[in-house]
mmCIF file of C-alpha atoms in Angstrom:
data_model
loop_
_atom_site.group_PDB
_atom_site.id
_atom_site.type_symbol
_atom_site.label_atom_id
_atom_site.label_comp_id
_atom_site.label_asym_id
_atom_site.label_seq_id
_atom_site.Cartn_x
_atom_site.Cartn_y
_atom_site.Cartn_z
ATOM 1 C CA UNK A 1 -132.690 -207.673 -23.225
ATOM 2 C CA UNK A 2 -128.950 -207.515 -22.528
ATOM 3 C CA UNK A 3 -126.305 -204.886 -23.247
ATOM 4 C CA UNK A 4 -122.693 -205.731 -24.096
ATOM 5 C CA UNK A 5 -119.644 -203.517 -24.606
ATOM 6 C CA UNK A 6 -116.783 -205.503 -26.141
ATOM 7 C CA UNK A 7 -113.465 -204.246 -27.478
ATOM 8 C CA UNK A 8 -109.824 -203.327 -27.053
ATOM 9 C CA UNK A 9 -108.172 -200.023 -26.189
ATOM 10 C CA UNK A 10 -104.842 -198.350 -25.487
ATOM 11 C CA UNK A 11 -104.733 -199.918 -22.015
ATOM 12 C CA UNK A 12 -105.144 -203.509 -23.173
ATOM 13 C CA UNK A 13 -103.588 -203.648 -26.648
ATOM 14 C CA UNK A 14 -100.467 -202.308 -28.361
ATOM 15 C CA UNK A 15 -100.695 -199.963 -31.325
ATOM 16 C CA UNK A 16 -99.742 -202.902 -33.587
ATOM 17 C CA UNK A 17 -102.837 -204.827 -32.475
ATOM 18 C CA UNK A 18 -105.109 -201.789 -32.453
ATOM 19 C CA UNK A 19 -104.293 -200.922 -36.043
ATOM 20 C CA UNK A 20 -105.195 -204.472 -37.096
ATOM 21 C CA UNK A 21 -108.568 -204.274 -35.336
ATOM 22 C CA UNK A 22 -109.427 -200.773 -36.566
ATOM 23 C CA UNK A 23 -112.434 -200.227 -38.870
ATOM 24 C CA UNK A 24 -112.209 -197.743 -41.734
ATOM 25 C CA UNK A 25 -115.206 -195.425 -42.284
ATOM 26 C CA UNK A 26 -115.929 -197.283 -45.528
ATOM 27 C CA UNK A 27 -116.182 -200.619 -43.700
ATOM 28 C CA UNK A 28 -118.548 -199.609 -40.928
ATOM 29 C CA UNK A 29 -122.019 -199.934 -42.501
ATOM 30 C CA UNK A 30 -121.313 -203.338 -44.018
ATOM 31 C CA UNK A 31 -119.568 -204.519 -40.834
ATOM 32 C CA UNK A 32 -122.515 -203.475 -38.649
ATOM 33 C CA UNK A 33 -125.037 -205.266 -40.838
ATOM 34 C CA UNK A 34 -122.855 -208.371 -40.937
ATOM 35 C CA UNK A 35 -122.428 -208.239 -37.147
ATOM 36 C CA UNK A 36 -126.196 -208.284 -36.611
ATOM 37 C CA UNK A 37 -126.661 -210.959 -39.252
ATOM 38 C CA UNK A 38 -124.000 -213.407 -38.047
ATOM 39 C CA UNK A 39 -124.205 -212.997 -34.249
ATOM 40 C CA UNK A 40 -127.087 -212.950 -31.729
ATOM 41 C CA UNK A 41 -126.892 -209.131 -31.626
ATOM 42 C CA UNK A 42 -130.214 -207.440 -32.426
ATOM 43 C CA UNK A 43 -128.767 -203.925 -32.255
ATOM 44 C CA UNK A 44 -125.152 -202.799 -32.740
ATOM 45 C CA UNK A 45 -122.840 -199.807 -33.042
ATOM 46 C CA UNK A 46 -119.077 -199.688 -33.621
ATOM 47 C CA UNK A 47 -116.685 -197.066 -32.246
ATOM 48 C CA UNK A 48 -113.259 -197.168 -33.914
ATOM 49 C CA UNK A 49 -110.586 -194.570 -33.079
ATOM 50 C CA UNK A 50 -106.815 -194.545 -32.834
ATOM 51 C CA UNK A 51 -107.067 -195.653 -29.210
ATOM 52 C CA UNK A 52 -109.965 -198.112 -29.221
ATOM 53 C CA UNK A 53 -112.244 -200.364 -31.238
ATOM 54 C CA UNK A 54 -115.450 -201.157 -29.351
ATOM 55 C CA UNK A 55 -118.740 -202.844 -30.171
ATOM 56 C CA UNK A 56 -121.896 -201.773 -28.342
ATOM 57 C CA UNK A 57 -124.583 -204.447 -28.587
ATOM 58 C CA UNK A 58 -128.103 -205.313 -27.493
ATOM 59 C CA UNK A 59 -128.960 -209.007 -27.402
ATOM 60 C CA UNK A 60 -131.831 -211.183 -26.231
ATOM 61 C CA UNK A 61 -129.384 -213.109 -24.032
ATOM 62 C CA UNK A 62 -125.745 -212.430 -23.216
ATOM 63 C CA UNK A 63 -123.509 -214.074 -25.837
ATOM 64 C CA UNK A 64 -120.067 -212.517 -26.212
ATOM 65 C CA UNK A 65 -118.110 -215.533 -27.539
ATOM 66 C CA UNK A 66 -119.793 -215.443 -30.957
ATOM 67 C CA UNK A 67 -119.185 -211.685 -31.195
ATOM 68 C CA UNK A 68 -115.494 -212.108 -30.308
ATOM 69 C CA UNK A 69 -115.201 -214.826 -32.940
ATOM 70 C CA UNK A 70 -116.846 -212.564 -35.519
ATOM 71 C CA UNK A 71 -114.467 -209.705 -34.693
ATOM 72 C CA UNK A 72 -111.445 -212.016 -35.012
ATOM 73 C CA UNK A 73 -112.688 -213.443 -38.322
ATOM 74 C CA UNK A 74 -113.504 -210.013 -39.725
ATOM 75 C CA UNK A 75 -109.962 -208.753 -39.106
ATOM 76 C CA UNK A 76 -108.305 -212.116 -39.869
ATOM 77 C CA UNK A 77 -106.938 -212.539 -36.361
ATOM 78 C CA UNK A 78 -106.642 -215.541 -34.094
ATOM 79 C CA UNK A 79 -109.511 -215.481 -31.615
ATOM 80 C CA UNK A 80 -107.050 -216.406 -28.847
ATOM 81 C CA UNK A 81 -104.841 -213.445 -29.765
ATOM 82 C CA UNK A 82 -107.843 -211.143 -29.651
ATOM 83 C CA UNK A 83 -109.216 -212.627 -26.415
ATOM 84 C CA UNK A 84 -105.877 -211.936 -24.699
ATOM 85 C CA UNK A 85 -106.362 -208.168 -25.004
ATOM 86 C CA UNK A 86 -110.153 -207.824 -25.269
ATOM 87 C CA UNK A 87 -112.592 -206.893 -22.517
ATOM 88 C CA UNK A 88 -116.298 -207.555 -22.193
ATOM 89 C CA UNK A 89 -118.713 -205.538 -20.058
ATOM 90 C CA UNK A 90 -122.327 -206.597 -19.686
ATOM 91 C CA UNK A 91 -125.579 -205.040 -18.514
ATOM 92 C CA UNK A 92 -125.040 -202.264 -15.949
ATOM 93 C CA UNK A 93 -121.252 -202.453 -16.367
ATOM 94 C CA UNK A 94 -121.656 -201.999 -20.131
ATOM 95 C CA UNK A 95 -123.819 -198.909 -19.569
ATOM 96 C CA UNK A 96 -121.307 -197.448 -17.103
ATOM 97 C CA UNK A 97 -118.389 -198.182 -19.461
ATOM 98 C CA UNK A 98 -120.083 -196.475 -22.393
ATOM 99 C CA UNK A 99 -120.820 -193.381 -20.304
ATOM 100 C CA UNK A 100 -117.227 -193.270 -18.993
ATOM 101 C CA UNK A 101 -115.952 -193.459 -22.570
ATOM 102 C CA UNK A 102 -118.219 -190.587 -23.647
ATOM 103 C CA UNK A 103 -117.016 -188.429 -20.743
ATOM 104 C CA UNK A 104 -113.351 -189.033 -21.529
ATOM 105 C CA UNK A 105 -112.810 -190.934 -18.276
ATOM 106 C CA UNK A 106 -111.472 -193.974 -20.138
ATOM 107 C CA UNK A 107 -109.342 -192.010 -22.611
ATOM 108 C CA UNK A 108 -105.570 -191.810 -22.817
ATOM 109 C CA UNK A 109 -106.064 -188.108 -22.150
ATOM 110 C CA UNK A 110 -108.414 -187.735 -19.183
ATOM 111 C CA UNK A 111 -111.458 -185.687 -20.111
ATOM 112 C CA UNK A 112 -110.534 -185.197 -23.769
ATOM 113 C CA UNK A 113 -113.601 -183.926 -25.656
ATOM 114 C CA UNK A 114 -113.036 -185.519 -29.088
ATOM 115 C CA UNK A 115 -114.300 -188.934 -27.994
ATOM 116 C CA UNK A 116 -117.856 -187.643 -27.487
ATOM 117 C CA UNK A 117 -117.988 -186.433 -31.092
ATOM 118 C CA UNK A 118 -116.595 -189.786 -32.255
ATOM 119 C CA UNK A 119 -119.263 -191.604 -30.261
ATOM 120 C CA UNK A 120 -121.967 -189.434 -31.827
ATOM 121 C CA UNK A 121 -120.571 -190.284 -35.268
ATOM 122 C CA UNK A 122 -120.670 -194.002 -34.364
ATOM 123 C CA UNK A 123 -124.333 -193.597 -33.428
ATOM 124 C CA UNK A 124 -125.106 -191.787 -36.693
ATOM 125 C CA UNK A 125 -123.409 -194.495 -38.778
ATOM 126 C CA UNK A 126 -125.281 -197.242 -36.909
ATOM 127 C CA UNK A 127 -128.559 -195.455 -37.592
ATOM 128 C CA UNK A 128 -127.614 -195.217 -41.269
ATOM 129 C CA UNK A 129 -126.875 -198.946 -41.269
ATOM 130 C CA UNK A 130 -130.213 -199.659 -39.600
ATOM 131 C CA UNK A 131 -128.598 -201.467 -36.666
ATOM 132 C CA UNK A 132 -129.746 -199.152 -33.858
ATOM 133 C CA UNK A 133 -133.171 -199.830 -32.420
ATOM 134 C CA UNK A 134 -135.145 -198.470 -29.466
ATOM 135 C CA UNK A 135 -133.013 -199.971 -26.681
ATOM 136 C CA UNK A 136 -129.522 -199.113 -27.907
ATOM 137 C CA UNK A 137 -130.900 -195.790 -29.107
ATOM 138 C CA UNK A 138 -132.090 -194.988 -25.573
ATOM 139 C CA UNK A 139 -128.661 -195.930 -24.199
ATOM 140 C CA UNK A 140 -126.908 -193.583 -26.615
ATOM 141 C CA UNK A 141 -129.218 -190.709 -25.720
ATOM 142 C CA UNK A 142 -128.723 -191.324 -21.995
ATOM 143 C CA UNK A 143 -124.961 -191.464 -22.572
ATOM 144 C CA UNK A 144 -124.929 -188.157 -24.442
ATOM 145 C CA UNK A 145 -127.032 -186.547 -21.707
ATOM 146 C CA UNK A 146 -124.676 -187.752 -18.962
ATOM 147 C CA UNK A 147 -121.625 -186.553 -20.900
ATOM 148 C CA UNK A 148 -123.215 -183.120 -21.300
ATOM 149 C CA UNK A 149 -123.875 -182.947 -17.554
ATOM 150 C CA UNK A 150 -120.273 -183.894 -16.802
ATOM 151 C CA UNK A 151 -118.952 -181.201 -19.161
ATOM 152 C CA UNK A 152 -121.272 -178.599 -17.668
ATOM 153 C CA UNK A 153 -120.968 -179.431 -13.983
ATOM 154 C CA UNK A 154 -117.275 -180.383 -13.634
ATOM 155 C CA UNK A 155 -113.877 -179.018 -14.664
ATOM 156 C CA UNK A 156 -112.993 -182.248 -16.484
ATOM 157 C CA UNK A 157 -112.790 -180.440 -19.819
ATOM 158 C CA UNK A 158 -110.897 -177.354 -18.678
ATOM 159 C CA UNK A 159 -107.353 -176.657 -19.900
ATOM 160 C CA UNK A 160 -106.412 -177.988 -23.349
ATOM 161 C CA UNK A 161 -105.233 -181.546 -22.768
ATOM 162 C CA UNK A 162 -105.415 -183.856 -25.765
ATOM 163 C CA UNK A 163 -103.220 -185.971 -27.999
ATOM 164 C CA UNK A 164 -102.961 -182.939 -30.281
ATOM 165 C CA UNK A 165 -101.973 -180.683 -27.398
ATOM 166 C CA UNK A 166 -99.483 -183.265 -26.119
ATOM 167 C CA UNK A 167 -97.842 -183.468 -29.557
ATOM 168 C CA UNK A 168 -97.416 -179.692 -29.701
ATOM 169 C CA UNK A 169 -96.141 -179.620 -26.098
ATOM 170 C CA UNK A 170 -93.480 -182.169 -26.996
ATOM 171 C CA UNK A 171 -92.516 -180.136 -30.055
ATOM 172 C CA UNK A 172 -92.026 -177.110 -27.816
ATOM 173 C CA UNK A 173 -89.645 -179.114 -25.650
ATOM 174 C CA UNK A 174 -87.511 -180.056 -28.667
ATOM 175 C CA UNK A 175 -87.707 -176.719 -30.471
ATOM 176 C CA UNK A 176 -87.286 -173.893 -27.970
ATOM 177 C CA UNK A 177 -88.530 -171.293 -30.450
ATOM 178 C CA UNK A 178 -91.425 -172.372 -32.657
ATOM 179 C CA UNK A 179 -91.409 -168.937 -34.283
ATOM 180 C CA UNK A 180 -88.533 -170.196 -36.453
ATOM 181 C CA UNK A 181 -90.006 -173.594 -37.291
ATOM 182 C CA UNK A 182 -92.132 -174.983 -40.101
ATOM 183 C CA UNK A 183 -94.692 -177.725 -39.445
ATOM 184 C CA UNK A 184 -96.000 -180.208 -41.985
ATOM 185 C CA UNK A 185 -99.415 -181.561 -40.982
ATOM 186 C CA UNK A 186 -100.582 -184.643 -42.862
ATOM 187 C CA UNK A 187 -104.359 -185.070 -42.922
ATOM 188 C CA UNK A 188 -107.192 -182.596 -42.474
ATOM 189 C CA UNK A 189 -109.420 -184.207 -39.866
ATOM 190 C CA UNK A 190 -110.409 -183.101 -36.378
ATOM 191 C CA UNK A 191 -107.119 -184.094 -34.717
ATOM 192 C CA UNK A 192 -104.974 -182.281 -37.280
ATOM 193 C CA UNK A 193 -107.278 -179.275 -36.989
ATOM 194 C CA UNK A 194 -106.583 -179.203 -33.242
ATOM 195 C CA UNK A 195 -102.839 -179.563 -33.852
ATOM 196 C CA UNK A 196 -102.946 -176.641 -36.291
ATOM 197 C CA UNK A 197 -104.822 -174.523 -33.771
ATOM 198 C CA UNK A 198 -102.321 -175.239 -30.984
ATOM 199 C CA UNK A 199 -99.344 -174.581 -33.264
ATOM 200 C CA UNK A 200 -100.900 -171.353 -34.500
ATOM 201 C CA UNK A 201 -101.518 -170.244 -30.906
ATOM 202 C CA UNK A 202 -97.841 -170.896 -30.164
ATOM 203 C CA UNK A 203 -96.852 -168.568 -33.008
ATOM 204 C CA UNK A 204 -95.174 -171.109 -35.284
ATOM 205 C CA UNK A 205 -93.501 -169.604 -38.340
ATOM 206 C CA UNK A 206 -95.267 -171.617 -41.067
ATOM 207 C CA UNK A 207 -97.762 -174.454 -41.366
ATOM 208 C CA UNK A 208 -98.215 -176.690 -44.410
ATOM 209 C CA UNK A 209 -101.280 -178.956 -44.607
ATOM 210 C CA UNK A 210 -101.028 -182.014 -46.882
ATOM 211 C CA UNK A 211 -104.140 -184.019 -47.691
ATOM 212 C CA UNK A 212 -105.507 -186.459 -50.260
ATOM 213 C CA UNK A 213 -107.844 -183.748 -51.572
ATOM 214 C CA UNK A 214 -106.592 -180.201 -52.007
ATOM 215 C CA UNK A 215 -110.020 -178.716 -51.290
ATOM 216 C CA UNK A 216 -110.132 -180.178 -47.769
ATOM 217 C CA UNK A 217 -106.530 -179.142 -47.104
ATOM 218 C CA UNK A 218 -107.277 -175.607 -48.292
ATOM 219 C CA UNK A 219 -110.336 -175.295 -46.031
ATOM 220 C CA UNK A 220 -108.201 -176.093 -42.993
ATOM 221 C CA UNK A 221 -105.204 -174.041 -44.160
ATOM 222 C CA UNK A 222 -107.323 -170.904 -44.600
ATOM 223 C CA UNK A 223 -108.227 -170.885 -40.904
ATOM 224 C CA UNK A 224 -104.612 -170.520 -39.816
ATOM 225 C CA UNK A 225 -102.903 -168.760 -42.696
ATOM 226 C CA UNK A 226 -101.305 -172.054 -43.722
ATOM 227 C CA UNK A 227 -100.295 -173.471 -47.115
ATOM 228 C CA UNK A 228 -102.201 -176.428 -48.626
ATOM 229 C CA UNK A 229 -100.635 -179.195 -50.736
ATOM 230 C CA UNK A 230 -101.530 -182.695 -51.923
ATOM 231 C CA UNK A 231 -100.036 -185.848 -50.391
ATOM 232 C CA UNK A 232 -97.987 -186.259 -53.562
ATOM 233 C CA UNK A 233 -96.287 -182.927 -52.806
ATOM 234 C CA UNK A 234 -94.920 -184.098 -49.439
ATOM 235 C CA UNK A 235 -91.384 -184.846 -50.751
ATOM 236 C CA UNK A 236 -91.110 -181.208 -51.909
ATOM 237 C CA UNK A 237 -92.007 -179.707 -48.511
ATOM 238 C CA UNK A 238 -90.561 -182.353 -46.203
ATOM 239 C CA UNK A 239 -87.003 -181.044 -46.447
ATOM 240 C CA UNK A 240 -88.146 -177.631 -45.180
ATOM 241 C CA UNK A 241 -90.226 -179.027 -42.302
ATOM 242 C CA UNK A 242 -88.907 -179.201 -38.750
ATOM 243 C CA UNK A 243 -92.090 -180.739 -37.355
ATOM 244 C CA UNK A 244 -94.213 -183.445 -38.999
ATOM 245 C CA UNK A 245 -97.476 -184.522 -37.391
ATOM 246 C CA UNK A 246 -99.672 -187.025 -39.213
ATOM 247 C CA UNK A 247 -103.198 -188.309 -38.644
ATOM 248 C CA UNK A 248 -105.065 -189.793 -41.606
ATOM 249 C CA UNK A 249 -107.376 -192.746 -42.183
ATOM 250 C CA UNK A 250 -105.007 -194.326 -44.719
ATOM 251 C CA UNK A 251 -104.585 -198.090 -44.537
ATOM 252 C CA UNK A 252 -101.030 -197.861 -45.890
ATOM 253 C CA UNK A 253 -98.050 -195.767 -44.717
ATOM 254 C CA UNK A 254 -97.849 -192.331 -46.311
ATOM 255 C CA UNK A 255 -94.276 -191.527 -45.353
ATOM 256 C CA UNK A 256 -91.496 -194.070 -45.861
ATOM 257 C CA UNK A 257 -87.879 -194.343 -44.784
ATOM 258 C CA UNK A 258 -86.520 -193.458 -48.232
ATOM 259 C CA UNK A 259 -88.402 -190.168 -48.490
ATOM 260 C CA UNK A 260 -87.237 -189.108 -45.025
ATOM 261 C CA UNK A 261 -83.617 -190.055 -45.766
ATOM 262 C CA UNK A 262 -83.730 -187.904 -48.877
ATOM 263 C CA UNK A 263 -85.170 -184.962 -46.926
ATOM 264 C CA UNK A 264 -82.493 -185.284 -44.233
ATOM 265 C CA UNK A 265 -79.743 -185.026 -46.836
ATOM 266 C CA UNK A 266 -81.255 -181.822 -48.195
ATOM 267 C CA UNK A 267 -81.521 -180.495 -44.618
ATOM 268 C CA UNK A 268 -77.883 -181.423 -43.977
ATOM 269 C CA UNK A 269 -79.176 -183.662 -41.183
ATOM 270 C CA UNK A 270 -80.935 -180.924 -39.293
ATOM 271 C CA UNK A 271 -83.282 -182.860 -36.927
ATOM 272 C CA UNK A 272 -86.928 -183.544 -37.748
ATOM 273 C CA UNK A 273 -89.514 -184.113 -35.017
ATOM 274 C CA UNK A 274 -92.303 -186.486 -36.081
ATOM 275 C CA UNK A 275 -95.502 -187.601 -34.352
ATOM 276 C CA UNK A 276 -97.630 -190.328 -35.924
ATOM 277 C CA UNK A 277 -101.075 -190.121 -34.317
ATOM 278 C CA UNK A 278 -102.762 -192.386 -36.865
ATOM 279 C CA UNK A 279 -103.871 -195.993 -36.384
ATOM 280 C CA UNK A 280 -102.957 -197.721 -38.693
ATOM 281 C CA UNK A 281 -99.696 -195.753 -38.716
ATOM 282 C CA UNK A 282 -98.962 -193.186 -41.415
ATOM 283 C CA UNK A 283 -95.172 -193.208 -40.937
ATOM 284 C CA UNK A 284 -93.178 -196.408 -41.383
ATOM 285 C CA UNK A 285 -91.709 -197.552 -38.062
ATOM 286 C CA UNK A 286 -88.273 -197.869 -39.742
ATOM 287 C CA UNK A 287 -88.163 -194.076 -39.986
ATOM 288 C CA UNK A 288 -87.496 -194.047 -36.236
ATOM 289 C CA UNK A 289 -84.194 -195.850 -36.870
ATOM 290 C CA UNK A 290 -82.775 -192.848 -38.729
ATOM 291 C CA UNK A 291 -80.416 -190.511 -36.964
ATOM 292 C CA UNK A 292 -81.669 -186.939 -36.633
ATOM 293 C CA UNK A 293 -85.287 -188.147 -36.589
ATOM 294 C CA UNK A 294 -87.350 -188.097 -33.384
ATOM 295 C CA UNK A 295 -90.378 -190.278 -34.149
ATOM 296 C CA UNK A 296 -93.212 -190.697 -31.646
ATOM 297 C CA UNK A 297 -96.470 -192.668 -31.876
ATOM 298 C CA UNK A 298 -99.632 -192.128 -29.860
ATOM 299 C CA UNK A 299 -98.347 -194.603 -27.280
ATOM 300 C CA UNK A 300 -95.215 -192.499 -26.762
ATOM 301 C CA UNK A 301 -97.253 -189.475 -25.721
ATOM 302 C CA UNK A 302 -98.250 -190.985 -22.345
ATOM 303 C CA UNK A 303 -95.595 -189.172 -20.329
ATOM 304 C CA UNK A 304 -96.362 -185.773 -21.841
ATOM 305 C CA UNK A 305 -100.060 -186.323 -21.295
ATOM 306 C CA UNK A 306 -99.592 -187.324 -17.641
ATOM 307 C CA UNK A 307 -97.926 -183.992 -16.904
ATOM 308 C CA UNK A 308 -100.945 -182.141 -18.255
ATOM 309 C CA UNK A 309 -103.539 -184.173 -16.380
ATOM 310 C CA UNK A 310 -102.987 -182.900 -12.852
ATOM 311 C CA UNK A 311 -105.497 -180.086 -13.149
ATOM 312 C CA UNK A 312 -108.212 -182.576 -14.144
ATOM 313 C CA UNK A 313 -107.686 -185.239 -11.500
ATOM 314 C CA UNK A 314 -109.892 -183.551 -8.911
ATOM 315 C CA UNK A 315 -112.740 -183.206 -11.400
ATOM 316 C CA UNK A 316 -112.535 -186.876 -12.333
ATOM 317 C CA UNK A 317 -114.075 -188.047 -9.051
ATOM 318 C CA UNK A 318 -117.031 -185.700 -9.476
ATOM 319 C CA UNK A 319 -117.411 -186.953 -13.052
ATOM 320 C CA UNK A 320 -117.363 -190.588 -11.880
ATOM 321 C CA UNK A 321 -120.172 -189.814 -9.434
ATOM 322 C CA UNK A 322 -122.249 -188.254 -12.233
ATOM 323 C CA UNK A 323 -121.609 -191.307 -14.399
ATOM 324 C CA UNK A 324 -122.729 -193.577 -11.542
ATOM 325 C CA UNK A 325 -125.903 -191.508 -11.165
ATOM 326 C CA UNK A 326 -126.503 -191.570 -14.910
ATOM 327 C CA UNK A 327 -126.040 -195.345 -14.966
ATOM 328 C CA UNK A 328 -128.451 -195.878 -12.074
ATOM 329 C CA UNK A 329 -131.041 -193.606 -13.660
ATOM 330 C CA UNK A 330 -130.831 -195.383 -17.018
ATOM 331 C CA UNK A 331 -131.053 -198.861 -15.469
ATOM 332 C CA UNK A 332 -134.070 -197.783 -13.410
ATOM 333 C CA UNK A 333 -135.824 -196.444 -16.502
ATOM 334 C CA UNK A 334 -134.910 -199.629 -18.345
ATOM 335 C CA UNK A 335 -136.480 -201.756 -15.602
ATOM 336 C CA UNK A 336 -139.576 -199.555 -15.735
ATOM 337 C CA UNK A 337 -139.649 -200.094 -19.486
ATOM 338 C CA UNK A 338 -139.515 -203.867 -18.924
ATOM 339 C CA UNK A 339 -142.724 -203.564 -16.853
ATOM 340 C CA UNK A 340 -144.551 -201.770 -19.667
ATOM 341 C CA UNK A 341 -145.191 -204.939 -21.688
ATOM 342 C CA UNK A 342 -146.580 -206.767 -18.637
ATOM 343 C CA UNK A 343 -148.775 -203.817 -17.690
ATOM 344 C CA UNK A 344 -149.998 -203.524 -21.259
ATOM 345 C CA UNK A 345 -150.953 -207.216 -21.362
ATOM 346 C CA UNK A 346 -152.669 -206.940 -17.963
ATOM 347 C CA UNK A 347 -154.634 -203.896 -19.106
ATOM 348 C CA UNK A 348 -155.717 -205.660 -22.311
ATOM 349 C CA UNK A 349 -156.872 -208.648 -20.278
ATOM 350 C CA UNK A 350 -158.837 -206.391 -17.894
ATOM 351 C CA UNK A 351 -160.420 -204.568 -20.813
ATOM 352 C CA UNK A 352 -161.544 -207.877 -22.373
ATOM 353 C CA UNK A 353 -163.142 -208.915 -19.086
ATOM 354 C CA UNK A 354 -164.805 -205.490 -18.833
ATOM 355 C CA UNK A 355 -166.153 -205.712 -22.367
ATOM 356 C CA UNK A 356 -167.536 -209.227 -21.723
ATOM 357 C CA UNK A 357 -169.352 -208.131 -18.566
ATOM 358 C CA UNK A 358 -170.597 -204.953 -20.214
ATOM 359 C CA UNK A 359 -171.991 -206.900 -23.174
ATOM 360 C CA UNK A 360 -173.719 -209.282 -20.747
ATOM 361 C CA UNK A 361 -175.247 -206.336 -18.873
ATOM 362 C CA UNK A 362 -176.470 -204.733 -22.087
ATOM 363 C CA UNK A 363 -178.172 -207.980 -23.093
ATOM 364 C CA UNK A 364 -179.897 -208.167 -19.690
ATOM 365 C CA UNK A 365 -181.135 -204.595 -20.074
ATOM 366 C CA UNK A 366 -182.349 -205.303 -23.605
ATOM 367 C CA UNK A 367 -184.329 -208.260 -22.224
ATOM 368 C CA UNK A 368 -186.054 -205.989 -19.706
ATOM 369 C CA UNK A 369 -183.858 -206.579 -16.681
ATOM 370 C CA UNK A 370 -184.082 -204.220 -13.710
ATOM 371 C CA UNK A 371 -181.344 -201.558 -14.125
ATOM 372 C CA UNK A 372 -180.337 -201.706 -10.449
ATOM 373 C CA UNK A 373 -180.038 -205.495 -10.549
ATOM 374 C CA UNK A 374 -178.085 -205.361 -13.825
ATOM 375 C CA UNK A 375 -175.616 -202.809 -12.420
ATOM 376 C CA UNK A 376 -175.134 -204.888 -9.259
ATOM 377 C CA UNK A 377 -174.545 -208.011 -11.369
ATOM 378 C CA UNK A 378 -172.097 -206.089 -13.588
ATOM 379 C CA UNK A 379 -170.098 -204.943 -10.550
ATOM 380 C CA UNK A 380 -170.050 -208.433 -8.971
ATOM 381 C CA UNK A 381 -169.152 -210.174 -12.223
ATOM 382 C CA UNK A 382 -166.362 -207.766 -13.098
ATOM 383 C CA UNK A 383 -164.910 -207.916 -9.568
ATOM 384 C CA UNK A 384 -164.973 -211.713 -9.515
ATOM 385 C CA UNK A 385 -163.346 -212.065 -12.914
ATOM 386 C CA UNK A 386 -160.609 -209.506 -12.161
ATOM 387 C CA UNK A 387 -159.760 -211.239 -8.871
ATOM 388 C CA UNK A 388 -160.085 -214.864 -10.016
ATOM 389 C CA UNK A 389 -156.716 -215.416 -11.698
ATOM 390 C CA UNK A 390 -154.614 -213.543 -9.040
ATOM 391 C CA UNK A 391 -156.450 -215.367 -6.230
ATOM 392 C CA UNK A 392 -155.902 -218.818 -7.750
ATOM 393 C CA UNK A 393 -152.250 -218.068 -8.473
ATOM 394 C CA UNK A 394 -151.614 -216.664 -4.969
ATOM 395 C CA UNK A 395 -153.116 -219.740 -3.259
ATOM 396 C CA UNK A 396 -151.031 -222.023 -5.478
ATOM 397 C CA UNK A 397 -147.810 -220.146 -4.738
ATOM 398 C CA UNK A 398 -148.342 -220.088 -0.983
ATOM 399 C CA UNK A 399 -149.245 -223.803 -1.020
ATOM 400 C CA UNK A 400 -145.888 -224.412 -2.698
ATOM 401 C CA UNK A 401 -144.123 -222.535 0.118
ATOM 402 C CA UNK A 402 -143.773 -219.214 -1.686
ATOM 403 C CA UNK A 403 -144.789 -217.133 1.326
ATOM 404 C CA UNK A 404 -142.965 -214.180 -0.191
ATOM 405 C CA UNK A 405 -145.835 -213.992 -2.704
ATOM 406 C CA UNK A 406 -148.134 -212.720 0.070
ATOM 407 C CA UNK A 407 -145.957 -209.738 0.991
ATOM 408 C CA UNK A 408 -145.327 -209.044 -2.689
ATOM 409 C CA UNK A 409 -149.061 -209.069 -3.410
ATOM 410 C CA UNK A 410 -149.681 -206.810 -0.415
ATOM 411 C CA UNK A 411 -147.156 -204.335 -1.802
ATOM 412 C CA UNK A 412 -148.349 -204.709 -5.405
ATOM 413 C CA UNK A 413 -152.001 -204.089 -4.550
ATOM 414 C CA UNK A 414 -151.182 -201.397 -1.935
ATOM 415 C CA UNK A 415 -153.032 -203.291 0.832
ATOM 416 C CA UNK A 416 -153.046 -201.967 4.381
ATOM 417 C CA UNK A 417 -151.248 -204.513 6.579
ATOM 418 C CA UNK A 418 -153.563 -203.641 9.456
ATOM 419 C CA UNK A 419 -156.652 -204.585 7.452
ATOM 420 C CA UNK A 420 -158.680 -207.473 8.945
ATOM 421 C CA UNK A 421 -157.837 -210.890 7.490
ATOM 422 C CA UNK A 422 -160.367 -213.287 5.991
ATOM 423 C CA UNK A 423 -161.154 -215.677 8.862
ATOM 424 C CA UNK A 424 -161.983 -218.388 6.362
ATOM 425 C CA UNK A 425 -158.339 -218.667 5.409
ATOM 426 C CA UNK A 426 -157.099 -219.049 8.996
#
């Protein structure tokens, strides 16, 4: 058994590359099944967010090249282009990486909590696809347990620091008084929900939520006294919006340069602050070329995020120690699990020998044998048969120079080193 974590993230790849390697929710089940069918991976899960696309795999033997080739082919990329920004972690390092991801230690925003929910969703989708088995399933459960311990026992999650919070913090720097501003939020997912909550807490004048379905937009809008519209209504509300923050799963841009130019004219070139959190991007990059538009992507939020991380830095070390402990514990249990099959086979062998000797003893009794003699023969026969194979193997190994086999056998059979040795072997 071998674990692999392979992928790209905000540290290794630009937003342009990340959006090309992203998986849509509709693609995941088919992609997972194809991944297991076309590569040596027996179990697989895919985590795809705006900041990372990662594959978590269990294989019989480590084989990352075929997986990298599959990922490149699936997204129609050059494998060399992908290899230049991809990373591969194996075995214990893969376990540690997955736990660090779940705890927010590998996130753009240190300790951000959304990634754990995204990892749980990745696990649920993999189960739906039938690509999670007992080994990867155990790793996910151990990862969730470690993440829970980190959240409970450290301050890594204290103080609201997230991409959503960073976007609102930047808006506050540009607009001194949010009480006079209107925000247009495009999308209705978890990130936009967090943005709406932060804006509402800051007392913004008005929030408009635009989404592909009005029902979903209305559900979110009701929580914050906001107004819900469809994506097609964006041109009507854009001219009245000072802040635009977008995060959808659309594969094509939702807001183009022409629509923003038109809105600016109606606003008499009053500035618009825009943050595009989506990958692939929701707002055409050319919009950033317009005067009176301040357009930021997720990569641009680094500086704002860094300022809000200071309170979490101390907790990060404690979290790393918990992750190390969680990794060690999982690997130990995994090694114990590896011994189960051997122990099971050994027990089955011993039970066959027992049954053979017992059957022989029963036949002797049926033929009128003396019970005491039969029991003595049963004990001798069973002892001899149980010791035969280990004795032969031990002599062979030591004859070949494997003297370590003696100390290993002494430890395995819990033998007292001070016990008298068989003189016949000296």
